[in-house]
PDB file of C-alpha atoms in Angstrom:
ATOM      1  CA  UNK L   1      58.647 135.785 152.943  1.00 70.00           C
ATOM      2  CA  UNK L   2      56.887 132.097 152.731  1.00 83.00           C
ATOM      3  CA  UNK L   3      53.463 132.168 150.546  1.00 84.00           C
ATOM      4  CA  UNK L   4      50.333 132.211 152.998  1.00 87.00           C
ATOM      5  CA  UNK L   5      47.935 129.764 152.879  1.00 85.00           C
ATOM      6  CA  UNK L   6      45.650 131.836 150.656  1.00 87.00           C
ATOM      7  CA  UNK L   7      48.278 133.053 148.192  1.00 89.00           C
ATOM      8  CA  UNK L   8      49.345 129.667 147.365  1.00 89.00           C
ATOM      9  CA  UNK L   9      46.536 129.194 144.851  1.00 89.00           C
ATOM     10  CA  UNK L  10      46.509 132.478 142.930  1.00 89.00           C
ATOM     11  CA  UNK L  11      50.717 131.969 142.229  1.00 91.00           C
ATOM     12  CA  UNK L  12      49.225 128.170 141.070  1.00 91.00           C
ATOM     13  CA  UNK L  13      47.014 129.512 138.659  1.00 89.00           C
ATOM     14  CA  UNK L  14      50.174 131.731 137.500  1.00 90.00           C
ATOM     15  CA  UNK L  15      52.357 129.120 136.931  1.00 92.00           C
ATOM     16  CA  UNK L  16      50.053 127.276 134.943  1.00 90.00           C
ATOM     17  CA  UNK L  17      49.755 130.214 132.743  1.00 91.00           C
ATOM     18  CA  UNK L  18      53.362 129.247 132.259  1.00 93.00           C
ATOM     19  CA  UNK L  19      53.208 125.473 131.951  1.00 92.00           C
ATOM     20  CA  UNK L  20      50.534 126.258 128.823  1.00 92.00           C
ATOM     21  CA  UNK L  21      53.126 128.578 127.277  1.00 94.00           C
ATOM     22  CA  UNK L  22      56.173 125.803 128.048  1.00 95.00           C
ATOM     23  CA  UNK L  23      56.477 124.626 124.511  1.00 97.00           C
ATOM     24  CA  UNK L  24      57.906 126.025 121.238  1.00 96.00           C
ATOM     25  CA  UNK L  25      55.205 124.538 119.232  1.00 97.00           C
ATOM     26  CA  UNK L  26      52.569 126.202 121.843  1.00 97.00           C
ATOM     27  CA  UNK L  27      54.149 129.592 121.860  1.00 96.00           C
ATOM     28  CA  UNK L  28      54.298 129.265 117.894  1.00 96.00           C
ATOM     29  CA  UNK L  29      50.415 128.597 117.492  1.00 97.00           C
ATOM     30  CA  UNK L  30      49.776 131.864 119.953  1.00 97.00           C
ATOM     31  CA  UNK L  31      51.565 133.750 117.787  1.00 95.00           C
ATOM     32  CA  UNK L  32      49.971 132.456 114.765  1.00 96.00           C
ATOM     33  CA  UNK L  33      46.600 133.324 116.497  1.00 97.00           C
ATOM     34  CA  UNK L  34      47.598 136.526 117.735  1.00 95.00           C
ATOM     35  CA  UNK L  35      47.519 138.033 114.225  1.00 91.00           C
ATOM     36  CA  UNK L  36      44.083 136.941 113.180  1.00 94.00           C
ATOM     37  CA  UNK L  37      40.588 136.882 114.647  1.00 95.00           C
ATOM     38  CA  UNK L  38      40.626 133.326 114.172  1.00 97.00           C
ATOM     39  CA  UNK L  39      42.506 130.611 112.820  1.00 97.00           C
ATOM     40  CA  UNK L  40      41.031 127.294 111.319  1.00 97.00           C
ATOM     41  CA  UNK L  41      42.486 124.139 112.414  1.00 97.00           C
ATOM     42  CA  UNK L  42      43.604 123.145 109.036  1.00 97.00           C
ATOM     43  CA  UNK L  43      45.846 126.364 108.858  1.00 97.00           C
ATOM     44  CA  UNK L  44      47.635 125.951 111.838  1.00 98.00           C
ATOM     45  CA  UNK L  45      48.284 122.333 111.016  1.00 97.00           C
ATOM     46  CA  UNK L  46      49.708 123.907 107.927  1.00 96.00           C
ATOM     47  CA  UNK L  47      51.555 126.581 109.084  1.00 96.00           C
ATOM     48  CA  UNK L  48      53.093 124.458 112.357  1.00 96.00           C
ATOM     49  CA  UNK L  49      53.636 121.150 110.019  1.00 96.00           C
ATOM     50  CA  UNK L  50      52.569 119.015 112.999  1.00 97.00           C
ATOM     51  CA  UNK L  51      50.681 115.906 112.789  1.00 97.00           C
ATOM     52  CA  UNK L  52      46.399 115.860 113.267  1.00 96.00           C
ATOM     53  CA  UNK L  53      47.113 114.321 116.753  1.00 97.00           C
ATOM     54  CA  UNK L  54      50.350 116.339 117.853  1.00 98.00           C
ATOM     55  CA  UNK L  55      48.678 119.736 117.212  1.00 98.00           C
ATOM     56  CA  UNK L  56      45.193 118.488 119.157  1.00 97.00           C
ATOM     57  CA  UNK L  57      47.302 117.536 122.162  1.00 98.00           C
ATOM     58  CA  UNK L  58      48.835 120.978 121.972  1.00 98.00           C
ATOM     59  CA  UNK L  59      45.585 122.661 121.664  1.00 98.00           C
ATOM     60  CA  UNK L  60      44.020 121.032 124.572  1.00 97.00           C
ATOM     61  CA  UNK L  61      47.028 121.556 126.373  1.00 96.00           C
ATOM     62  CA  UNK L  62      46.296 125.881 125.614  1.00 97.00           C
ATOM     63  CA  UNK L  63      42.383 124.926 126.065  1.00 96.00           C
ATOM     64  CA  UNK L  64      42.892 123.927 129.648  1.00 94.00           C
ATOM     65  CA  UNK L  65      45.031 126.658 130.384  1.00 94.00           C
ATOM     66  CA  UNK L  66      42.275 129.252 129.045  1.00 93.00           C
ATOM     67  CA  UNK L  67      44.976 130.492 126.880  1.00 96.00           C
ATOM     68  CA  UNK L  68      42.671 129.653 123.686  1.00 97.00           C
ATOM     69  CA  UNK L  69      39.262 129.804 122.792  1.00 98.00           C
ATOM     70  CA  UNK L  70      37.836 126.852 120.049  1.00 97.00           C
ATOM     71  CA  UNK L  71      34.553 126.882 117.879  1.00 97.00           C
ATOM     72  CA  UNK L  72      33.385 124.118 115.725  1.00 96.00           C
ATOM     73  CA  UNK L  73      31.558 125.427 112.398  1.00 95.00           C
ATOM     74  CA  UNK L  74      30.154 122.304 110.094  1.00 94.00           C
ATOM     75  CA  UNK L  75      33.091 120.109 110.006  1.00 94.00           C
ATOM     76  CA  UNK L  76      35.990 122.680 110.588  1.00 95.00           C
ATOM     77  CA  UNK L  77      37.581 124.210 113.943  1.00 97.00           C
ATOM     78  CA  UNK L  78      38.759 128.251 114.640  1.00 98.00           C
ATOM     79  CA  UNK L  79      40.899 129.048 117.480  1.00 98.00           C
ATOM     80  CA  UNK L  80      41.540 132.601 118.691  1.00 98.00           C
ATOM     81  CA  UNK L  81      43.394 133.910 121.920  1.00 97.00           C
ATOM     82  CA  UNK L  82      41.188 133.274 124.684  1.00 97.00           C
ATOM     83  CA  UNK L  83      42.238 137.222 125.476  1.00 96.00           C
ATOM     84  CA  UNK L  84      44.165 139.606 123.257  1.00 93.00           C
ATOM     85  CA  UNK L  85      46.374 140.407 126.210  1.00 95.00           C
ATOM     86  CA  UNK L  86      48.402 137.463 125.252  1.00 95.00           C
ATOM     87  CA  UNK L  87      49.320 138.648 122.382  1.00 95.00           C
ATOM     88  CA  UNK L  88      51.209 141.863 124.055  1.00 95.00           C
ATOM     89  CA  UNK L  89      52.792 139.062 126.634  1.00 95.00           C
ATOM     90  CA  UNK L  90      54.458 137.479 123.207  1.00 95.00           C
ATOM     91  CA  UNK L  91      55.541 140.131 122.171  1.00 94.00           C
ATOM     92  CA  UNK L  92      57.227 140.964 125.381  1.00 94.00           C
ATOM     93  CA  UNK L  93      58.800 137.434 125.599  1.00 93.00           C
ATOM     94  CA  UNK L  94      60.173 138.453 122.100  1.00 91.00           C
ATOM     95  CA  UNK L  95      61.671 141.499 122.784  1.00 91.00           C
ATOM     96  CA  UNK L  96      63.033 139.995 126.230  1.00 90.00           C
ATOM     97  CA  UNK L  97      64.578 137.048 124.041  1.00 86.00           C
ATOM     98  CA  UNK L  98      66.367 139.931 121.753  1.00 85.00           C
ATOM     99  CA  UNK L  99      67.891 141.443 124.787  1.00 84.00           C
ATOM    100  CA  UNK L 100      69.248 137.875 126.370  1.00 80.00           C
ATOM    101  CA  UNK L 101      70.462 137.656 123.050  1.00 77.00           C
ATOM    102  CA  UNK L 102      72.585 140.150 122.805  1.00 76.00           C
ATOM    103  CA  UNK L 103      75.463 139.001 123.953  1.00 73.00           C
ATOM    104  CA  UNK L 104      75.485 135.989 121.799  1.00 72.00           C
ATOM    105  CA  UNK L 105      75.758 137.398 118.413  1.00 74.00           C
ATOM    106  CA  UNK L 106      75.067 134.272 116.726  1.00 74.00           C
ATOM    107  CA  UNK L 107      71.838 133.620 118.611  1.00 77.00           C
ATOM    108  CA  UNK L 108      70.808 137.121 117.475  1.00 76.00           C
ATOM    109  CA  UNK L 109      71.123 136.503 113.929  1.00 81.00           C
ATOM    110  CA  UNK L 110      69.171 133.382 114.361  1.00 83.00           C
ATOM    111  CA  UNK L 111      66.252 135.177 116.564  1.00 82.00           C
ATOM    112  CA  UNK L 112      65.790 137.940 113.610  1.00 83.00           C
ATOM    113  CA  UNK L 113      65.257 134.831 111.433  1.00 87.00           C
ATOM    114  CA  UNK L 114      62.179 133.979 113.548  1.00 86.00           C
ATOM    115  CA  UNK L 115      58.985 134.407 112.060  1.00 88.00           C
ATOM    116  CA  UNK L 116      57.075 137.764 113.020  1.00 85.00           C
ATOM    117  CA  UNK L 117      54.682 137.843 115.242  1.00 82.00           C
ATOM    118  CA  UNK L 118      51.175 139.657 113.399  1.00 79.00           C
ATOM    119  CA  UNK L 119      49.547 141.965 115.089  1.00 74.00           C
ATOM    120  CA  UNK L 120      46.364 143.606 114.210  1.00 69.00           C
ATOM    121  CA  UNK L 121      44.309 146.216 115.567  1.00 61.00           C
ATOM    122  CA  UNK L 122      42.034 145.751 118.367  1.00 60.00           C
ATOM    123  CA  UNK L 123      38.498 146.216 117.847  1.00 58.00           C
ATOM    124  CA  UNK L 124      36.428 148.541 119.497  1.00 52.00           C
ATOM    125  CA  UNK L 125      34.345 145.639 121.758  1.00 52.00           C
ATOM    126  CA  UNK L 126      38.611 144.484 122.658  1.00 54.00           C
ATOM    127  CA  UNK L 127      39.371 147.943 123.454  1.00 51.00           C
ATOM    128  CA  UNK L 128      36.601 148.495 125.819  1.00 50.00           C
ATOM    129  CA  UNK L 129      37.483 145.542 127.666  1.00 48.00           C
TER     130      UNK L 129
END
């Protein structure tokens, strides 16, 4: 069955939920992110080991897909997931990964070398939501 003329839009929207997650480097800084409230700028560049300009583009590119949320404090910038539910989708991509991995021995080994994905409780304002 074709998509009508009014679902066209909302399975647009979807895939650009996919085209923000369509990069390794973007998938690891949601990850990063998922494990904290918020994550400064400086630590992601850290923990990614991307250049200033590299990581921006790559934030933008999660900005305009409403995957992240950014606030400027003085002269430094926190991210967190624009919504906590992406967190859960990671860790379904991860345990979807294990299973397409399965076959492939040595692609398993190398996925249980990848780094683990934090999670931390919600709060109680998340949970209600």
């Amino acid at each position: 069955m074709p998509l009508s003329h009014q679902q066209r839009p909302l399975y647009e929207v979807k895939a650009n939920l996919f085209k923000g997650l369509a990069h390794p480097y973007r998938i690891r800084i949601l990850e990063l992110l998922a494990g904290a409230p918020e994550v400064s700028v400086t630590d992601l560049q850290s923990e990614t080991e991307l250049e200033a300009s590299h990581l921006s583009q790559h934030l933008a590119v999660l900005r305009r897909h409403r995957l992240v949320e950014s606030e400027r404090r003085a002269s430094h910038v926190y991210y967190r997931l624009a919504d906590r539910r992406t967190a859960e989708l990671l860790s379904a991509a991860r345990s979807l990964l294990l299973s397409m991995l399965e076959y492939d021995e040595g692609r398993l080994a190398e996925a249980q070398t990848l780094p683990q994905i934090p999670s931390r409780p919600a709060s109680a304002s998340e949970s209600a939501s």
